Coordinates of C-alpha atoms in Angstrom, one line a residue:
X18 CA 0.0 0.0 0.0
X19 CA 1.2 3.3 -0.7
X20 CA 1.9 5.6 2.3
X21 CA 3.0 9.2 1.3
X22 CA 5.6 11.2 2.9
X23 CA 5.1 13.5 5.7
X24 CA 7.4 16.5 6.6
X25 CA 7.8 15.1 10.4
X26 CA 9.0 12.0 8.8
X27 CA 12.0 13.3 7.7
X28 CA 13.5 13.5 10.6
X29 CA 12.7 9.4 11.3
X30 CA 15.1 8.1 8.9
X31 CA 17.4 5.5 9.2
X32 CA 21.3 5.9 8.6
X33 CA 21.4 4.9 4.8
X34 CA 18.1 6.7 3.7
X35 CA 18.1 9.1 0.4
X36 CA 16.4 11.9 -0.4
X37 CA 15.4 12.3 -4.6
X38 CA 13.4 15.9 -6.0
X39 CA 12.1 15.8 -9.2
X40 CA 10.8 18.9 -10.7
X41 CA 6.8 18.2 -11.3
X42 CA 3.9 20.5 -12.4
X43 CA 5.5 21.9 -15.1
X44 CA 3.4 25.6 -16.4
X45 CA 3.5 27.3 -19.6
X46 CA 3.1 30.7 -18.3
X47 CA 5.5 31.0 -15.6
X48 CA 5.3 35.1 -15.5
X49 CA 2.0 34.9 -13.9
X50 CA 3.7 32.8 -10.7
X51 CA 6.7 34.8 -10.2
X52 CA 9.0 33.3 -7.4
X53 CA 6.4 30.4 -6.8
X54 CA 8.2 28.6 -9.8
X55 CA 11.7 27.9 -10.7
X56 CA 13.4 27.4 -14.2
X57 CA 14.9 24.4 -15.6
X58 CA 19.0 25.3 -16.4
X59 CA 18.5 27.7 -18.9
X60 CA 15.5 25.8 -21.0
X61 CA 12.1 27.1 -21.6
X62 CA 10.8 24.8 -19.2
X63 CA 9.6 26.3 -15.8
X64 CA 7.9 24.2 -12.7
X65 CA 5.9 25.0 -9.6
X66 CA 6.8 21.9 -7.2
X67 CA 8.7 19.3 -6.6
X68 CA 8.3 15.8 -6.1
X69 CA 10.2 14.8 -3.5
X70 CA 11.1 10.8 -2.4
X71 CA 12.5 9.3 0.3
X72 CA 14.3 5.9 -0.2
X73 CA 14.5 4.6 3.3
X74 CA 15.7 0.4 3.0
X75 CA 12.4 -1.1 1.3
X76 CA 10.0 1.7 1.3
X77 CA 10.1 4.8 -1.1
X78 CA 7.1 7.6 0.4
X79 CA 6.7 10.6 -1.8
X80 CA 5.2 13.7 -1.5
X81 CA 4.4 17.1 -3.7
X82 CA 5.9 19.9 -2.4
X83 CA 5.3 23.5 -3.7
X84 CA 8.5 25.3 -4.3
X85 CA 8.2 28.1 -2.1
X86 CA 7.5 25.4 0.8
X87 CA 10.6 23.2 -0.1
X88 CA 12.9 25.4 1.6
X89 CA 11.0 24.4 5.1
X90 CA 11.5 20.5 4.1
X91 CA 15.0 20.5 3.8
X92 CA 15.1 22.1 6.8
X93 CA 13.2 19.3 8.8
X94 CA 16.1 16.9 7.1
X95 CA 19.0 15.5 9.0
X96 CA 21.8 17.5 7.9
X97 CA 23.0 14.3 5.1
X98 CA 19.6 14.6 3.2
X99 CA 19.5 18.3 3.5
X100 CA 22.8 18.8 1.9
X101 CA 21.7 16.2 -0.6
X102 CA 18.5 18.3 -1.3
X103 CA 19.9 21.4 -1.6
X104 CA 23.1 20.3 -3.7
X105 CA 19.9 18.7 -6.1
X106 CA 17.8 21.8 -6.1
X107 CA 21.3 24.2 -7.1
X108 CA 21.4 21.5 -9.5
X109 CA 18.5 21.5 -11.3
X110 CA 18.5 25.7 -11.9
X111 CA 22.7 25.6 -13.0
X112 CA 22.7 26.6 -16.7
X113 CA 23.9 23.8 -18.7
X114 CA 27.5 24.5 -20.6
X115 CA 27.4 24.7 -24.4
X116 CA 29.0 21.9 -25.9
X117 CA 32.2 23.2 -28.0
X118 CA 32.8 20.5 -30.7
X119 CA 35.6 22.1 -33.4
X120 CA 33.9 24.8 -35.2
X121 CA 30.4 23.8 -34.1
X122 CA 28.8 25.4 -30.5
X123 CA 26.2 23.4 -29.9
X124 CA 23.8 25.4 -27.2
X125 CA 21.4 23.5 -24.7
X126 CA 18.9 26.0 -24.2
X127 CA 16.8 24.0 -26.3
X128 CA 16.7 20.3 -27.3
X129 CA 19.4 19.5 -29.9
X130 CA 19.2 16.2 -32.2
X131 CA 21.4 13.7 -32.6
X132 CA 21.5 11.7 -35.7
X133 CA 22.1 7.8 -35.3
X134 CA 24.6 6.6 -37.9
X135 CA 25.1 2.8 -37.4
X136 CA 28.4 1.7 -39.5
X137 CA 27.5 -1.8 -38.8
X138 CA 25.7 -5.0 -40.8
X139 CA 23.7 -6.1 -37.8
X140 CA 21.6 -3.0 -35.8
X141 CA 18.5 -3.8 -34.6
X142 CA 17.1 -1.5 -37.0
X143 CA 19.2 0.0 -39.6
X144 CA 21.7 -2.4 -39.9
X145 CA 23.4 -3.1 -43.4
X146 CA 22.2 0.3 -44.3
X147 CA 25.4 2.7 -43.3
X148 CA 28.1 -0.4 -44.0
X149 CA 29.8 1.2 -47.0
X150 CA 32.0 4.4 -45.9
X151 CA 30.6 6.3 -48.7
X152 CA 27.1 5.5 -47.9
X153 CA 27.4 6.0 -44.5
X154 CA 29.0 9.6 -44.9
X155 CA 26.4 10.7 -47.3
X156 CA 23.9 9.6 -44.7
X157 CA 25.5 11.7 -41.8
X158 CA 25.5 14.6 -44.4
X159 CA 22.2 14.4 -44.9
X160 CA 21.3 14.3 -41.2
X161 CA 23.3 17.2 -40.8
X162 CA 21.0 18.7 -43.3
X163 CA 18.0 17.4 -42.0
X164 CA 19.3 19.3 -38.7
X165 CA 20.6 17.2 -36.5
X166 CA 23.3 18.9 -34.2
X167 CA 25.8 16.0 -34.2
X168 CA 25.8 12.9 -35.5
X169 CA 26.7 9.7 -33.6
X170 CA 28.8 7.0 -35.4
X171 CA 28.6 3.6 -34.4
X172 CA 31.1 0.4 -35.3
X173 CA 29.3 -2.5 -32.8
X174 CA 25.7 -3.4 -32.4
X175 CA 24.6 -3.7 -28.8
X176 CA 21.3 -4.8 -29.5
X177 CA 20.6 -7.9 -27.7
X178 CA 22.5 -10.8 -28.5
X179 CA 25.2 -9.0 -31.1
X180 CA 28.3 -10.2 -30.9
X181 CA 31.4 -8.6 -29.5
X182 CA 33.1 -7.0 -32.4
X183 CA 36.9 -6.5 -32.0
X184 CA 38.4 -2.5 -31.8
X185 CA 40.7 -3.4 -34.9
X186 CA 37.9 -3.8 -37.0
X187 CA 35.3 -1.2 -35.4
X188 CA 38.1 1.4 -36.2
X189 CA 38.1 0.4 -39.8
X190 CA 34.5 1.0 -39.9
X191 CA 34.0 4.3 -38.4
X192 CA 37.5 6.1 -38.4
X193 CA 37.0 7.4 -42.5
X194 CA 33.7 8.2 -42.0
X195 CA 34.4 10.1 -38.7
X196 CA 36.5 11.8 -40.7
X197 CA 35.0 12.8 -43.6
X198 CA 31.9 14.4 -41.7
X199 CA 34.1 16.6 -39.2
X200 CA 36.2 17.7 -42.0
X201 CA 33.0 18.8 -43.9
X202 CA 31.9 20.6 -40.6
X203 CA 29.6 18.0 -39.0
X204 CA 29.9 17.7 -35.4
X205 CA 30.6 14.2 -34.5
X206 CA 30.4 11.7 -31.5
X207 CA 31.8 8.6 -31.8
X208 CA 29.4 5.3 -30.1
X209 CA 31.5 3.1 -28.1
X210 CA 32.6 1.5 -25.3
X211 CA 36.4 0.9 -26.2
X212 CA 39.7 3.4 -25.4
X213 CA 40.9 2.1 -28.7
X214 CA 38.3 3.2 -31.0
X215 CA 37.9 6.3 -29.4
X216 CA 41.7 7.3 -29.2
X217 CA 41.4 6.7 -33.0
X218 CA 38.0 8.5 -33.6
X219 CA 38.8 11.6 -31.4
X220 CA 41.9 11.8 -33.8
X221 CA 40.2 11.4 -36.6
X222 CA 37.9 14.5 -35.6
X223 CA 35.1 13.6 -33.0
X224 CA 33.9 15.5 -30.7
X225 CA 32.0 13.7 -28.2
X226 CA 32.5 9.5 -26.5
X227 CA 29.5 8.1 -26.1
X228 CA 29.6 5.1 -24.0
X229 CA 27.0 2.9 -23.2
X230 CA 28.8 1.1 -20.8
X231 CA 29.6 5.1 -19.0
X232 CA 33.3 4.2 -18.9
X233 CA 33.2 0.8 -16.9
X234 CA 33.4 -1.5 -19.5
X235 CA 37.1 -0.5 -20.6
X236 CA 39.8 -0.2 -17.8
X237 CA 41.7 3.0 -20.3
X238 CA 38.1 4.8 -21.2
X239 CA 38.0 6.7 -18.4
X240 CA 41.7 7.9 -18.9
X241 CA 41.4 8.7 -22.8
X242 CA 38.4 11.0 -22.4
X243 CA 39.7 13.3 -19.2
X244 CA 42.9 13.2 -21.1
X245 CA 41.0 14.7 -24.6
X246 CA 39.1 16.8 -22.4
X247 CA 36.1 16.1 -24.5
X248 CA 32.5 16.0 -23.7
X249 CA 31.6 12.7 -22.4
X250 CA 27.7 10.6 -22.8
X251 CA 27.4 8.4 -19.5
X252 CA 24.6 5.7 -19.9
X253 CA 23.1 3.4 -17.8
X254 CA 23.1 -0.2 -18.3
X255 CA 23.0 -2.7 -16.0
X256 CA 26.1 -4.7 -16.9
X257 CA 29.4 -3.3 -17.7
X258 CA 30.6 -6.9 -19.7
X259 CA 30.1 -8.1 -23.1
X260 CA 26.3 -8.0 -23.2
X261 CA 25.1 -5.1 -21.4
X262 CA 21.2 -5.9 -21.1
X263 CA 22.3 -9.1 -19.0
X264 CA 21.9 -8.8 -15.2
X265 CA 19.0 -6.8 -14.7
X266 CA 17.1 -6.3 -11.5
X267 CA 16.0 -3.3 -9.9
X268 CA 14.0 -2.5 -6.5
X269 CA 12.6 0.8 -8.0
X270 CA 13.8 1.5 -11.5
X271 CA 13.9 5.1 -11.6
X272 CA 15.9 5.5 -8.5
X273 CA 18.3 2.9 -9.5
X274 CA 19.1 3.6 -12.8
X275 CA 19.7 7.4 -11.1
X276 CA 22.1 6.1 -8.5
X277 CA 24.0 4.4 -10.7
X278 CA 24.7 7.5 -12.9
X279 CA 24.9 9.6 -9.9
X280 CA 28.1 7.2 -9.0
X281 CA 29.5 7.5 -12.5
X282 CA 29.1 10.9 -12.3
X283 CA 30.9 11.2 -9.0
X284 CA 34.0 8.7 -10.7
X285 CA 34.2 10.7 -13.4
X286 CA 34.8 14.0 -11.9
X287 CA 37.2 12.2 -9.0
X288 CA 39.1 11.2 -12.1
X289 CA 39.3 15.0 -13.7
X290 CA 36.8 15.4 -16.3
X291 CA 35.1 18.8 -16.1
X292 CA 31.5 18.1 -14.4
X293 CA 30.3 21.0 -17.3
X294 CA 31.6 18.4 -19.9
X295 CA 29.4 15.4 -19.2
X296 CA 26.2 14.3 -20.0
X297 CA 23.8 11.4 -18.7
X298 CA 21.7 8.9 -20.8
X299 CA 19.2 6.9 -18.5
X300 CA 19.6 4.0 -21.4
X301 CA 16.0 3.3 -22.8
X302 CA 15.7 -0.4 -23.9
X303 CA 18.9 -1.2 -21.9
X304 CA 18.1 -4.5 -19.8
X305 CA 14.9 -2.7 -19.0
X306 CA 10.9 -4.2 -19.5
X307 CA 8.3 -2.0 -20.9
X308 CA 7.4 -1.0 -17.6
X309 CA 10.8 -0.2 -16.3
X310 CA 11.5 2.3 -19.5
X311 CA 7.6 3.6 -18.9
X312 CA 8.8 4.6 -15.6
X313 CA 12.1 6.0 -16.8
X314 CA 10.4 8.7 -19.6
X315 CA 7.4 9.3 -16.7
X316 CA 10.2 10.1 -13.6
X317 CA 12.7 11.8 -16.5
X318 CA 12.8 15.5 -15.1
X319 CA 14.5 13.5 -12.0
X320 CA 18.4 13.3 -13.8
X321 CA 18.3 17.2 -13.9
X322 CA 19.6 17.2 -10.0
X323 CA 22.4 15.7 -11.2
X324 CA 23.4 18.9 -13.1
X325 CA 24.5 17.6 -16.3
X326 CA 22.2 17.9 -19.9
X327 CA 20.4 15.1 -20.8
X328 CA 20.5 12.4 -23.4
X329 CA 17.2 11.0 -24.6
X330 CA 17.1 7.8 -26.8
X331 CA 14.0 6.1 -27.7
X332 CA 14.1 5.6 -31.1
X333 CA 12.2 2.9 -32.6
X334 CA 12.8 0.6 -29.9
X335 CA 11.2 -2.6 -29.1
X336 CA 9.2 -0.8 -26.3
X337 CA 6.9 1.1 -28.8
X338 CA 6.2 -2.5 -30.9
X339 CA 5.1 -4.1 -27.6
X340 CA 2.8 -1.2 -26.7
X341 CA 1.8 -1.0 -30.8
X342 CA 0.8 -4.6 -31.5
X343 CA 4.7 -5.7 -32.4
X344 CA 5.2 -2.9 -35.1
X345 CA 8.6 -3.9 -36.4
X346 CA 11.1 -1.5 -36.0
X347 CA 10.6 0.3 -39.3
X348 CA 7.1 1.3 -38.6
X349 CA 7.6 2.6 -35.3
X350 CA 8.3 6.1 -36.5
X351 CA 4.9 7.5 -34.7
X352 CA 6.0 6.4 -31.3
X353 CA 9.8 7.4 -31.4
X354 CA 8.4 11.1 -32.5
X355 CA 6.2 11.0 -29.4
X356 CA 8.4 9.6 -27.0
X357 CA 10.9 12.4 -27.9
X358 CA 8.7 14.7 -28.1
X359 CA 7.6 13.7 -24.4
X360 CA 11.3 14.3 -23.4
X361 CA 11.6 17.4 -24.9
X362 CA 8.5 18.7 -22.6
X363 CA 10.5 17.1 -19.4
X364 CA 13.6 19.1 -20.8
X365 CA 15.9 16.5 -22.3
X366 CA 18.7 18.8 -24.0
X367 CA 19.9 16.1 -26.3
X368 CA 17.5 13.7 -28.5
X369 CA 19.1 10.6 -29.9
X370 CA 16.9 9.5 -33.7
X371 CA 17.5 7.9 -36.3
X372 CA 14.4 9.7 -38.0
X373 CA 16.0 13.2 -38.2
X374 CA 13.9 15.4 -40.5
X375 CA 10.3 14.4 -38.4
X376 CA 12.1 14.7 -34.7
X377 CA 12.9 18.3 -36.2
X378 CA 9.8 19.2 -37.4
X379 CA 7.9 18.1 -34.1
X380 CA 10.5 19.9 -32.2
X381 CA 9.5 22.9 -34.3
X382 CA 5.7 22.9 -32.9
X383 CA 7.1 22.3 -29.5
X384 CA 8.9 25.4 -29.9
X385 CA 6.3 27.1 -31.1
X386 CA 3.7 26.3 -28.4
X387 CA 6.5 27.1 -25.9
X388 CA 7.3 30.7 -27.7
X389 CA 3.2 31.1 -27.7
X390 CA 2.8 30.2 -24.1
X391 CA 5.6 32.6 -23.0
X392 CA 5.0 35.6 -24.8
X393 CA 0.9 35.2 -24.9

């Protein structure tokens, strides 16, 4: 049964309890509330409470707490969970670093795409497609095009079941194309979990890693990206080995899949990458059930506490057939648009699709209802 939480319980928690805010009742009009609402990082997303969890052993209690009335919480908090809250609630209004890629700035003030460019024969969904270099750099052209703000190159499936592909020859896959696109201007992030392959794509002109694995799965990652400096994509998945969907199990999705990137997080700025520099990916379709990723767009406003933007990636994964009546993954266009679209109104900075040209143009209404709403 669900019990919420209760101000005076605050101060009944046991030794190893946490306290979560999420931003909740987001409003379109937030000049008409003044200081009863508080802005997400520098987005056009404003909110007038939060939701507030504690995590205390088994039981999670929440409760919906009105911004002005937050600051009266945290002060009924042992002094562990109130310098929890208030390092989450700094976190969530910090304006979010532009991302400085070569010649390209891309700004987070609004959601940016990112094109998916699998160099591979075996992706769940476009696999085969991008395998020739010359196809595949034609393709990230035309995403660029399309507008997508960077494009993501990928040399290894990790759909479930794909096998291990070795760095030698995921190199020989992405490096030409890598650099093709950044020498024609294209802002590029390189998709994978090996120090290898990104030594050699960083050279080759990316700008961005972007590991699914959020630098556990190779001993060096973590080394090769504070040493480059770059901008780094931490995702969750709930195995750092070969297959990262295996292993799965979580007591309350949402809060686990946020601990873990909280620690990663934490790792990553203990070994010297700038905090301004990285960027969290809750990992959609990652050894996660429908329900579990349900939970994870629903509870998605949580990761701003963290501080860092937000990478969304839902794109025509298996969650939308099995909510659609199995769709395959080539008519599941409809329900990758929405689900983005639903991140982009929870304030998701970064939108990984393979479907550029529609994500843009439904990002194009959003903007517009948001520019109506604020100046209306």
């Amino acid at each position: 049964m669900f019990a919420p939480l209760t101000r005076p319980d605050l101060g009944k928690t046991g030794e190893g309890a946490r306290i979560y805010l999420r931003p909740a009742c987001f409003i379109d009009r937030p000049h008409e509330l003044g200081d009863d609402c508080l802005r997400i990082a520098d987005t056009m997303l404003w909110f007038a409470a939060w939701h507030v969890s504690l995590r205390d052993g088994d039981a999670v209690r929440s409760a919906i707490v009105p911004v002005p009335e937050l600051s009266d919480w945290i002060a009924a908090m042992p002094d562990r969970l109130a310098e929890a809250a208030t390092a989450q609630r700094a976190a969530v209004s910090r304006p979010r670093a532009a991302l400085a890629l070569g010649e390209r700035t891309v700004r987070l003030n609004e959601p940016q795409i990112v094109g998916i460019l699998n160099v591979t024969p075996d992706s769940f969904s476009d696999g085969g497609k991008h395998v020739d270099a010359a196809a595949a750099t034609d393709a990230g052209f035309a995403m660029a095009s399309a507008g997508a703000a960077i494009v993501d190159v990928g040399g290894e499936s990790t759909r479930p079941g794909a096998p291990l592909v070795w760095e030698g020859d995921e190199i020989v896959r992405i490096e030409g194309v890598v650099a093709a696109l950044a020498k024609g201007g294209v802002a590029v992030s390189i998709d994978t979990r090996k120090a290898a392959v990104m030594e050699a794509a960083l050279a080759a002109g990316a700008g961005i890693v972007n590991d699914i694995s959020a630098l556990r799965y190779d001993d060096r990652a973590m080394e090769v990206v504070a040493s480059a400096g770059c901008p780094v994509v931490l995702m969750h998945a709930p195995s750092a080995k070969s297959d990262p969907h295996e292993g799965a199990r979580y007591d309350h999705v949402l809060l686990d899949v946020y601990d873990m990137l909280a620690d990663r997080v934490e790792a990553c700025r203990a070994a010297g990458i700038d905090p301004a520099r990285i960027i969290v990916d809750p990992g959609i379709g990652f050894g996660k059930g429908v329900a579990d990723n349900l939970a994870l767009v629903g509870g998605l406003a949580l990761f701003h506490t963290l501080g860092c933007p937000i990478l969304f990636g839902a794109s025509r994964k298996r969650m939308i057939g099995a909510l659609d009546n199995e769709a395959a993954a080539d008519q599941r266009l409809g329900g990758s648009v929405a689900l983005h679209y639903q991140a982009a109104a929870y304030g998701a900075q970064l939108l990984r699709v393979h479907d550029v040209a529609e994500t843009r143009q439904a990002l194009r209404v959003w903007r517009g209802l948001r520019d109506a709403a604020l100046t209306g």
